[in-house]
Amino acid sequence: MNFARRAIPSFHRGFRLQWEAVRNCHVVLYPEEMVKLNDSATAVLLLVDGERRISDIIDQLPVRFPVAQAIDTDIDEFMQRAYEQK
């Protein structure tokens, strides 16, 4: 198991995930900015609750979306990119 998968991701203070009805999608809001999310990013970030490890998120996605198999590397890359972009 990758060491990073033991990490427990959470949103930084001032960042939040919410549904944006006008844009018909989920977004991450942060001071004076907003990032529109695609469906895959939304599925991952909805599981970020400050309690689940990245490995738990990887395990949960195929349960919720049976067609999502062998996604370990994709989630690792997504989490790394999210971390780098704060």
PDB file of C-alpha atoms in Angstrom:
ATOM      1  CA  MET A   1       0.000   0.000   0.000  1.00  0.00           C
ATOM      2  CA  ASN A   2       1.232   3.462  -0.869  1.00  0.00           C
ATOM      3  CA  PHE A   3       2.048   5.480   2.278  1.00  0.00           C
ATOM      4  CA  ALA A   4      -0.062   8.412   1.022  1.00  0.00           C
ATOM      5  CA  ARG A   5      -3.115   6.170   1.026  1.00  0.00           C
ATOM      6  CA  ARG A   6      -2.947   6.164   4.818  1.00  0.00           C
ATOM      7  CA  ALA A   7      -3.518   9.934   4.799  1.00  0.00           C
ATOM      8  CA  ILE A   8      -6.885  11.324   5.841  1.00  0.00           C
ATOM      9  CA  PRO A   9      -7.788  14.142   3.456  1.00  0.00           C
ATOM     10  CA  SER A  10      -9.911  17.085   4.511  1.00  0.00           C
ATOM     11  CA  PHE A  11     -10.818  20.471   3.136  1.00  0.00           C
ATOM     12  CA  HIS A  12      -8.738  23.401   4.306  1.00  0.00           C
ATOM     13  CA  ARG A  13     -10.488  26.048   6.346  1.00  0.00           C
ATOM     14  CA  GLY A  14     -12.350  28.354   3.986  1.00  0.00           C
ATOM     15  CA  PHE A  15     -12.822  25.636   1.340  1.00  0.00           C
ATOM     16  CA  ARG A  16     -16.109  23.813   0.901  1.00  0.00           C
ATOM     17  CA  LEU A  17     -17.823  21.474  -1.489  1.00  0.00           C
ATOM     18  CA  GLN A  18     -21.340  22.430  -2.499  1.00  0.00           C
ATOM     19  CA  TRP A  19     -23.985  21.934  -5.162  1.00  0.00           C
ATOM     20  CA  GLU A  20     -24.270  24.927  -7.481  1.00  0.00           C
ATOM     21  CA  ALA A  21     -27.785  24.843  -8.948  1.00  0.00           C
ATOM     22  CA  VAL A  22     -27.113  27.589 -11.480  1.00  0.00           C
ATOM     23  CA  ARG A  23     -24.204  25.606 -12.966  1.00  0.00           C
ATOM     24  CA  ASN A  24     -25.932  22.256 -12.374  1.00  0.00           C
ATOM     25  CA  CYS A  25     -22.811  20.746 -10.791  1.00  0.00           C
ATOM     26  CA  HIS A  26     -20.776  20.509  -7.613  1.00  0.00           C
ATOM     27  CA  VAL A  27     -18.084  23.094  -7.011  1.00  0.00           C
ATOM     28  CA  VAL A  28     -15.343  23.720  -4.497  1.00  0.00           C
ATOM     29  CA  LEU A  29     -15.634  27.219  -3.117  1.00  0.00           C
ATOM     30  CA  TYR A  30     -12.737  29.036  -1.533  1.00  0.00           C
ATOM     31  CA  PRO A  31     -11.984  32.705  -0.892  1.00  0.00           C
ATOM     32  CA  GLU A  32     -12.864  34.654  -4.021  1.00  0.00           C
ATOM     33  CA  GLU A  33     -12.602  31.570  -6.251  1.00  0.00           C
ATOM     34  CA  MET A  34     -14.605  28.548  -7.372  1.00  0.00           C
ATOM     35  CA  VAL A  35     -13.667  25.324  -9.134  1.00  0.00           C
ATOM     36  CA  LYS A  36     -16.308  23.527 -11.155  1.00  0.00           C
ATOM     37  CA  LEU A  37     -16.043  19.748 -10.694  1.00  0.00           C
ATOM     38  CA  ASN A  38     -16.713  16.951 -13.132  1.00  0.00           C
ATOM     39  CA  ASP A  39     -18.675  13.888 -12.009  1.00  0.00           C
ATOM     40  CA  SER A  40     -15.575  11.846 -11.175  1.00  0.00           C
ATOM     41  CA  ALA A  41     -14.035  14.562  -9.004  1.00  0.00           C
ATOM     42  CA  THR A  42     -17.375  15.059  -7.280  1.00  0.00           C
ATOM     43  CA  ALA A  43     -17.659  11.326  -6.500  1.00  0.00           C
ATOM     44  CA  VAL A  44     -14.224  11.376  -4.862  1.00  0.00           C
ATOM     45  CA  LEU A  45     -14.644  14.641  -2.959  1.00  0.00           C
ATOM     46  CA  LEU A  46     -18.058  13.696  -1.591  1.00  0.00           C
ATOM     47  CA  LEU A  47     -16.202  10.986   0.342  1.00  0.00           C
ATOM     48  CA  VAL A  48     -13.679  13.423   1.843  1.00  0.00           C
ATOM     49  CA  ASP A  49     -15.010  13.885   5.366  1.00  0.00           C
ATOM     50  CA  GLY A  50     -11.892  14.253   7.498  1.00  0.00           C
ATOM     51  CA  GLU A  51     -12.325  10.683   8.782  1.00  0.00           C
ATOM     52  CA  ARG A  52     -11.798   8.393   5.799  1.00  0.00           C
ATOM     53  CA  ARG A  53      -8.315   7.482   4.643  1.00  0.00           C
ATOM     54  CA  ILE A  54      -7.496   7.696   0.951  1.00  0.00           C
ATOM     55  CA  SER A  55      -7.432   3.886   0.939  1.00  0.00           C
ATOM     56  CA  ASP A  56     -11.024   3.883   2.281  1.00  0.00           C
ATOM     57  CA  ILE A  57     -12.105   6.256  -0.491  1.00  0.00           C
ATOM     58  CA  ILE A  58     -10.464   3.984  -3.068  1.00  0.00           C
ATOM     59  CA  ASP A  59     -12.339   1.017  -1.570  1.00  0.00           C
ATOM     60  CA  GLN A  60     -15.691   2.847  -1.480  1.00  0.00           C
ATOM     61  CA  LEU A  61     -15.837   4.027  -5.092  1.00  0.00           C
ATOM     62  CA  PRO A  62     -16.181   0.600  -6.769  1.00  0.00           C
ATOM     63  CA  VAL A  63     -18.909  -0.259  -4.256  1.00  0.00           C
ATOM     64  CA  ARG A  64     -20.863   2.863  -5.220  1.00  0.00           C
ATOM     65  CA  PHE A  65     -19.934   2.653  -8.909  1.00  0.00           C
ATOM     66  CA  PRO A  66     -19.390  -0.995  -9.920  1.00  0.00           C
ATOM     67  CA  VAL A  67     -17.960  -0.018 -13.313  1.00  0.00           C
ATOM     68  CA  ALA A  68     -15.150   1.866 -11.534  1.00  0.00           C
ATOM     69  CA  GLN A  69     -12.521  -0.840 -11.204  1.00  0.00           C
ATOM     70  CA  ALA A  70      -8.726  -0.529 -10.913  1.00  0.00           C
ATOM     71  CA  ILE A  71      -8.899   3.161 -10.012  1.00  0.00           C
ATOM     72  CA  ASP A  72      -6.107   3.190  -7.430  1.00  0.00           C
ATOM     73  CA  THR A  73      -3.607   5.100  -9.568  1.00  0.00           C
ATOM     74  CA  ASP A  74      -6.246   7.564 -10.770  1.00  0.00           C
ATOM     75  CA  ILE A  75      -7.248   8.401  -7.195  1.00  0.00           C
ATOM     76  CA  ASP A  76      -3.607   8.715  -6.123  1.00  0.00           C
ATOM     77  CA  GLU A  77      -2.989  11.186  -8.951  1.00  0.00           C
ATOM     78  CA  PHE A  78      -6.200  13.106  -8.235  1.00  0.00           C
ATOM     79  CA  MET A  79      -5.382  13.437  -4.538  1.00  0.00           C
ATOM     80  CA  GLN A  80      -1.817  14.534  -5.300  1.00  0.00           C
ATOM     81  CA  ARG A  81      -3.057  17.177  -7.737  1.00  0.00           C
ATOM     82  CA  ALA A  82      -5.740  18.358  -5.285  1.00  0.00           C
ATOM     83  CA  TYR A  83      -3.111  18.643  -2.545  1.00  0.00           C
ATOM     84  CA  GLU A  84      -0.763  20.616  -4.799  1.00  0.00           C
ATOM     85  CA  GLN A  85      -3.567  22.996  -5.793  1.00  0.00           C
ATOM     86  CA  LYS A  86      -4.663  23.294  -2.157  1.00  0.00           C
TER      87      LYS A  86
END
